XYZ file of C-alpha atoms in Angstrom:
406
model
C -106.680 -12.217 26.755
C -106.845 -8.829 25.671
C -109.336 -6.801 27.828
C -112.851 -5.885 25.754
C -113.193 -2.578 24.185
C -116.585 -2.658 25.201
C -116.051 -2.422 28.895
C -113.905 0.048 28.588
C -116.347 3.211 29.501
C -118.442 1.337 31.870
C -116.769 2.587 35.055
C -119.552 4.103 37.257
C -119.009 7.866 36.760
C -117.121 8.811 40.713
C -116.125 11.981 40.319
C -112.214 12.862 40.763
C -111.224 15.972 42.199
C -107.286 16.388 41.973
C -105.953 18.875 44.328
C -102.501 21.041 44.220
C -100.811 21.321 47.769
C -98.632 24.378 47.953
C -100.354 27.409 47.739
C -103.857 25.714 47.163
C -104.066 23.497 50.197
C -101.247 24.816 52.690
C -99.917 28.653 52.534
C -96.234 28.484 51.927
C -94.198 30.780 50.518
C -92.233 28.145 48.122
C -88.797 29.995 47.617
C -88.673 30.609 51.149
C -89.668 27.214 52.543
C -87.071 25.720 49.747
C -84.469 27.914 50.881
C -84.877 26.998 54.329
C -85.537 23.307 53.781
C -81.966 23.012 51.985
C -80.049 25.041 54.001
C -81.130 22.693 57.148
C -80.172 19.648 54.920
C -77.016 20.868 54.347
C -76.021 21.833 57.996
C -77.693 18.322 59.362
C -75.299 16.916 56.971
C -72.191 18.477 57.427
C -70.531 15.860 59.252
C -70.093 14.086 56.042
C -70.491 16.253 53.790
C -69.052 20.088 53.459
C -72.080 22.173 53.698
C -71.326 24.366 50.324
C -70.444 21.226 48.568
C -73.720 19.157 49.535
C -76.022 22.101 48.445
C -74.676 22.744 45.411
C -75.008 18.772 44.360
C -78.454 18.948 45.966
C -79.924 22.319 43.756
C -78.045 20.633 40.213
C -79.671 17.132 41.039
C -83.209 18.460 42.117
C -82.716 20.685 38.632
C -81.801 17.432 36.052
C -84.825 15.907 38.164
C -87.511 18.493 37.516
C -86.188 18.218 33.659
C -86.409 14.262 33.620
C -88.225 13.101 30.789
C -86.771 8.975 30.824
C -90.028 6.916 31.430
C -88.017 4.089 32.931
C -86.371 6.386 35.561
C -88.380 7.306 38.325
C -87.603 11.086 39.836
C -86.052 9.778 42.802
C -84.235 7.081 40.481
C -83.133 10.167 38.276
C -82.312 12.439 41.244
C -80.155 9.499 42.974
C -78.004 8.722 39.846
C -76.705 12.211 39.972
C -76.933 13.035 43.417
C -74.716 10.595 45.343
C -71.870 10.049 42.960
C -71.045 13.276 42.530
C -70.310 13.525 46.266
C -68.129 10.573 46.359
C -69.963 9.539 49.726
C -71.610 6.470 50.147
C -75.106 5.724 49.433
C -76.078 3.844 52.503
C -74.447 5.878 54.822
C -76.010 9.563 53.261
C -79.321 8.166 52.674
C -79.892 6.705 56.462
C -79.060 9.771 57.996
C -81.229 12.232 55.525
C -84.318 9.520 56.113
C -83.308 10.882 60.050
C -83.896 14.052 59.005
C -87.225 13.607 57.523
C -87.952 12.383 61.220
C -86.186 15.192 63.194
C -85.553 18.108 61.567
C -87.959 18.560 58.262
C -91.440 18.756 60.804
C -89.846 21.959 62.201
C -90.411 23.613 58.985
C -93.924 23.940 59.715
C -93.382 27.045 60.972
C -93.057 28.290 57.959
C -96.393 27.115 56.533
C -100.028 28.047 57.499
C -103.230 25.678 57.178
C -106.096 27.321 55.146
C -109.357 26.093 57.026
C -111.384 27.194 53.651
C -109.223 24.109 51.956
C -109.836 22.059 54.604
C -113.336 22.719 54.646
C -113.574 22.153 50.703
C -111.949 18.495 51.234
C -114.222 17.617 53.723
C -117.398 18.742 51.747
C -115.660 16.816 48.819
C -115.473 13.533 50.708
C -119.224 13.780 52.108
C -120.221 13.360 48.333
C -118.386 10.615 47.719
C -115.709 11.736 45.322
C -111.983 10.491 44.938
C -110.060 13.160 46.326
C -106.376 12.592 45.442
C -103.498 15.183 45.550
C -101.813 15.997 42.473
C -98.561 17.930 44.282
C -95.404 18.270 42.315
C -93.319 15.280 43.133
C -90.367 16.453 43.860
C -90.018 15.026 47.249
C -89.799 11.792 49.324
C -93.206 10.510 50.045
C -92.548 11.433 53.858
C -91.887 14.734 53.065
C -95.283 15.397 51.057
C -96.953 13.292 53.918
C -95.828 16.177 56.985
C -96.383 19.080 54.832
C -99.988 17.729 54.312
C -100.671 17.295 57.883
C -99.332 20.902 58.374
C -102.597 21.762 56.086
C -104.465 19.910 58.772
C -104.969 17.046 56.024
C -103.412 14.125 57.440
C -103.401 10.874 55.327
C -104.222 9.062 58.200
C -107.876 10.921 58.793
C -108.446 11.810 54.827
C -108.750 8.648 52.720
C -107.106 10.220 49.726
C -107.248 8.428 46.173
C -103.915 8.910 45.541
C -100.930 11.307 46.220
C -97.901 12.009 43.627
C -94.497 11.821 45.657
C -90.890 11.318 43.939
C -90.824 7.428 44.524
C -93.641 6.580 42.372
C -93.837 9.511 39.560
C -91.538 10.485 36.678
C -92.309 13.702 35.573
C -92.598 16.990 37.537
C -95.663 19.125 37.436
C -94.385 21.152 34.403
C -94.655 18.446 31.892
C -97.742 17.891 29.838
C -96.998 13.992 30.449
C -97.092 14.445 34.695
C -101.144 14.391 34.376
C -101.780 11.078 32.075
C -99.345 9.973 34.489
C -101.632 10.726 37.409
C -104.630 9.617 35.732
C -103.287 6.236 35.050
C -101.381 5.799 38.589
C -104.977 6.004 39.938
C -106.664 3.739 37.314
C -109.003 6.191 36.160
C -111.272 5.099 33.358
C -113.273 7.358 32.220
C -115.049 9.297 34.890
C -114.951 13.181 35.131
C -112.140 15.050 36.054
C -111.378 18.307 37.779
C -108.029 19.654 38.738
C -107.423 22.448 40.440
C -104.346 24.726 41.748
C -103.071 27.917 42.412
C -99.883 28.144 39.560
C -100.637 28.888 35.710
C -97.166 26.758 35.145
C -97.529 24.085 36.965
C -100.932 23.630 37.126
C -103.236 25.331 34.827
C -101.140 25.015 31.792
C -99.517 21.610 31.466
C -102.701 19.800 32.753
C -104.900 22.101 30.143
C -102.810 20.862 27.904
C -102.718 17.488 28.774
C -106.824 17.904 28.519
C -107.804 18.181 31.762
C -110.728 20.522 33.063
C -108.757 22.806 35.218
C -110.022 25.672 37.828
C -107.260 27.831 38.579
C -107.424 29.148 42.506
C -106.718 32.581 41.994
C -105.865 34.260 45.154
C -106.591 37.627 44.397
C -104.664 37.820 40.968
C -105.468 39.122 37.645
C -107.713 36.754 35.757
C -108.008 38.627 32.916
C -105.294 35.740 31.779
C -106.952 33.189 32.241
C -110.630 32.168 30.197
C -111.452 28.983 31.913
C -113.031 28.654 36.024
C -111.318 30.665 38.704
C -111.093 31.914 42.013
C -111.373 30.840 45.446
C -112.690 28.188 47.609
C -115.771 29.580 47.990
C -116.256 29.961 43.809
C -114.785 26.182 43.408
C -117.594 24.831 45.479
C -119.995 27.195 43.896
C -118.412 26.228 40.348
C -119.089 22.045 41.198
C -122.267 23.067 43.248
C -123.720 24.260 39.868
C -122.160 22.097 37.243
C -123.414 18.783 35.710
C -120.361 17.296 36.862
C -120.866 14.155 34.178
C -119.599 17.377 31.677
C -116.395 17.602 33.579
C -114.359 15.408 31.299
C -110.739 14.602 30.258
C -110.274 15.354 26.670
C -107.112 13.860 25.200
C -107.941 14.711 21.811
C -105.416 17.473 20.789
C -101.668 16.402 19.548
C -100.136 17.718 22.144
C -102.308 15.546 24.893
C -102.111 12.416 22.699
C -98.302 12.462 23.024
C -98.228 12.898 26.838
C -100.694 10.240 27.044
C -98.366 8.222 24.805
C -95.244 9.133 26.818
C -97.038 8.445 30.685
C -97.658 5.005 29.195
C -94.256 3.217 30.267
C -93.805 5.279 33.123
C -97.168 4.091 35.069
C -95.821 0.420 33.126
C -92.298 1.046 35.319
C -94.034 2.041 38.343
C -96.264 -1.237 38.090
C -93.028 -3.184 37.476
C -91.630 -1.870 40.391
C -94.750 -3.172 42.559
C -94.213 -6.782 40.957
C -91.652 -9.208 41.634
C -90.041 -10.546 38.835
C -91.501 -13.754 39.571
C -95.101 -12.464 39.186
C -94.587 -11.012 36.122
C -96.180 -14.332 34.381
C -98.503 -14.802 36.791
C -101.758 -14.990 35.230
C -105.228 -13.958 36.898
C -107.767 -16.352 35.528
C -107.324 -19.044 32.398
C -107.318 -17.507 29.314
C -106.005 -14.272 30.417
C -102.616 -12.218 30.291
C -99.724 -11.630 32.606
C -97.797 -8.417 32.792
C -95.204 -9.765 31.193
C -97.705 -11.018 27.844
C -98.854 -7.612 28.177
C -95.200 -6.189 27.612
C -94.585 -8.357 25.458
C -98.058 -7.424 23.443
C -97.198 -3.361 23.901
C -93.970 -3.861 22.308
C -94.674 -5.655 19.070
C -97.728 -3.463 18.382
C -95.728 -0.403 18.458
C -92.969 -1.684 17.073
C -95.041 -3.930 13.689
C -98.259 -1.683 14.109
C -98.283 1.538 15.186
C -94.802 2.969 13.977
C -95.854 1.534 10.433
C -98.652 2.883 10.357
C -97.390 6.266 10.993
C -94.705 6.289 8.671
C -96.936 4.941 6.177
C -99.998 8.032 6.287
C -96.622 10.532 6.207
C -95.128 8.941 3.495
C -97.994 8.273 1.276
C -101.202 9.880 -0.116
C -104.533 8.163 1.257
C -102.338 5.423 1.875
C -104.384 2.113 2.732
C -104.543 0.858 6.468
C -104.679 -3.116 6.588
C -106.400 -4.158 10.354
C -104.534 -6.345 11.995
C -105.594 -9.090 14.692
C -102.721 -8.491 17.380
C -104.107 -11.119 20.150
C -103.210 -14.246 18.580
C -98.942 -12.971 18.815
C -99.800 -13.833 22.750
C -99.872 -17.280 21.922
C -97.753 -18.036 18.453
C -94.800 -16.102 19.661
C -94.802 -17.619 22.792
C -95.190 -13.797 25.110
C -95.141 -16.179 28.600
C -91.681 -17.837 27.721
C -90.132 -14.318 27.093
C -88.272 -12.102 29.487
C -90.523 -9.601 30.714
C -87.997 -6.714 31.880
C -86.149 -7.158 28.435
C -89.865 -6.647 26.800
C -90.375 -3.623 28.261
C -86.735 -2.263 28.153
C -87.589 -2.909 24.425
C -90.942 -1.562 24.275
C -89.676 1.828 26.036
C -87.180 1.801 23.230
C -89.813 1.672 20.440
C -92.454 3.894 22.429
C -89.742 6.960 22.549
C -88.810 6.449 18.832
C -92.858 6.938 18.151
C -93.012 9.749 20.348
C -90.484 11.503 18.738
C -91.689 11.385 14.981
C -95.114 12.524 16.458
C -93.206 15.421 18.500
C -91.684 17.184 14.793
C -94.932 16.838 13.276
C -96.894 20.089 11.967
C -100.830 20.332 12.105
C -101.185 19.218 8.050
C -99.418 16.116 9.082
C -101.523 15.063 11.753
C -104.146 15.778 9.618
C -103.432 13.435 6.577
C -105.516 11.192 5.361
C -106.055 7.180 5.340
C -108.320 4.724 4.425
C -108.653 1.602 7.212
C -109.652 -2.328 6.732
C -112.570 -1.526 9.541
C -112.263 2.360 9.687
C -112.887 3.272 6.477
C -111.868 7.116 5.809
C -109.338 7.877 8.528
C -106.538 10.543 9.626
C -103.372 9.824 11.206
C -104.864 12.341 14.349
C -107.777 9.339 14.699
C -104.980 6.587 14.316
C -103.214 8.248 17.286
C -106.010 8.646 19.146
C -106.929 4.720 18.772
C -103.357 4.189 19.903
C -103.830 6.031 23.374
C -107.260 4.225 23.823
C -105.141 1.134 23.086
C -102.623 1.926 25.859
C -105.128 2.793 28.484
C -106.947 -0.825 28.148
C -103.543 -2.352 28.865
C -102.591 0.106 31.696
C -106.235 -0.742 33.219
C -105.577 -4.274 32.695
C -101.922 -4.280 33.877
C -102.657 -2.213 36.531
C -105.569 -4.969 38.011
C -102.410 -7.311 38.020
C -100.833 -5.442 40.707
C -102.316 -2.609 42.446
């Protein structure tokens, strides 16, 4: 069955504290360690590749990969498709020997970093209260990668329980897209509990997770934060800033246009990542009697956007006050038979419909978002409280799917 609104804001109220690695955690000048990181690829492999040749394939792929903005392509998905054929090389035979370098030759970079003992020291204090500390780096590399470069902060997974970390494997948009930090939220299940994330870059981090509606404190090491209006500078003031806060007031706020539409975009990424932990034989699989599988829930996300949702849209922008009939969605589970259907052509399908709804929302001005309806249950409405309904919508399902698997 459809999970209960009523649960929904019941989770006990952890705190999450969402951490930036580069620059914020370890010191490392980025262009250089990037320069040097490539350049090492390329000569490990030159044996197969000609050195020039493998570097520029390697800078155009990482580039379409950092633009990526497919929900059903993970990063390392996106970054494969373009890397590898355009080098004519086999797969197999490239990708063996650069996991070998990950081993070998990538932990000798570390001379290139430094560990900040104030970070470290702000981790550890953030673990002795209890919060879920998770590390919200930009994903653009293998998971191993990320892994070594946060034991060269002197945070080693294997000592610092963290909630989650954001590698290439898993994510599918880079840090400078709005829809990267719903993403994040909903990889890690979050609920409703408060949120803080902090970094060091107004691109990557302060803006597109603002944005997104995230409470944000910007590390600023010694810059000018006359830019800036919201919490800021270092370690010390961080602690200081969560020392003094009600931290119950540190909450996500997905209410702007903007936010709504990442939300509504992360949705059938974090659906593709849980795929990708599922079998396809467990996609019917259900928990208890009476309630869904992924694959009703596909099935369920795809029919509500696509005889729901996009109607109702098109409807408030076509017509004045237009009227809003309610609809009872559960009962398609059973009369359309959701457990009999495919699930991977469901959510092919319900990617489909979900980009076609993000896109009218994405050419809309603020009067449109701000047109009126009237609801069966609602009453007086706008489409901006429609959308909003439609993120709380996804996020049950997401919870729910995401109890399926993870």
């Amino acid at each position: 069955m459809s999970p209960d609104p009523t649960n929904f804001r019941s989770e006990n109220m952890i705190f999450n504290l969402l951490l930036d690695l580069d620059d914020t955690l370890l010191n490392s000048n980025i262009d250089v360690f990037l320069s040097a990181y490539f350049k090492k690829l390329a000569i490990y492999m030159a044996d197969i590749v000609p050195p020039e040749q493998f570097t520029m394939a390697l800078l155009r792929s990482t580039k379409i990969m950092y633009e990526n903005t497919r929900p059903d392509q993970t990063l390392e998905q996106t970054f494969n498709n373009n890397f590898y054929p355009s080098l004519g090389v086999d797969q197999h035979v490239l990708a063996e020997k650069i996991e070998k370098f990950y081993d070998d030759v990538f932990p000798a970079l570390s001379s290139l970093t430094t560990p900040r003992p104030e970070a470290i020291k702000l981790v550890e204090w953030a673990f002795s209260q209890g919060w879920n500390v998770s590390i919200a780096t930009d994903p653009l590399f293998p998971r191993k990668a990320i892994l070594h470069r946060l034991r060269w902060a002197g945070l080693a997974p294997e000592k610092y329980p963290f909630t989650l970390i954001s590698d290439f494997q898993r994510f599918h948009f880079a840090k400078a897209s709005v829809a990267y930090y719903p993403e994040f939220l909903a990889q890690m299940n979050w609920l409703d509990s408060p949120v803080l994330m902090v970094g060091d870059s107004m691109e990557r981090d302060v803006l597109p997770s603002r944005a997104a509606g995230l409470p944000v404190f910007w590390l600023n090491m010694g810059e000018d934060g006359s830019r800036y209006d919201g919490p800021q500078g270092n370690f010390e003031n961080l602690k200081n800033y969560l020392e003094s806060r009600d931290l119950s007031s540190i909450k996500v706020n997905y209410s702007s246009p903007m936010a709504m539409i990442a939300f509504l975009q992360a949705t059938p990424a974090v659906l593709h990542s849980i795929m990708f932990s599922s079998s396809s034989e467990n996609l019917g699989v259900r928990p208890r009697d009476g309630e869904w599988s992924l694959r009703e829930v596909l099935c369920h996300m795809r029919d509500v956007d696509q005889e729901v949702n996009i109607k109702r849209v098109e409807s408030i922008l076509s017509e004045e006050n237009v009227f809003i009939h309610g609809q009872a969605t559960d009962q398609w589970t059973v009369e359309r038979h959701y457990q009999d259907q495919d699930g991977q052509t469901a959510f092919r399908d319900f990617v489909a419909v979900r980009v076609r709804l993000i896109e009218i929302l994405s050419g809309l001005n603020s009067e449109d978002w701000d047109r009126r309806a009237r609801h069966t249950f609602l009453g007086p409405t706008t489409l901006r409280e429609m959308v909003e309904i439609m993120v709380d919508h996804d996020r049950l399902h997401l919870s729910q799917a995401s109890a399926l698997v993870w």
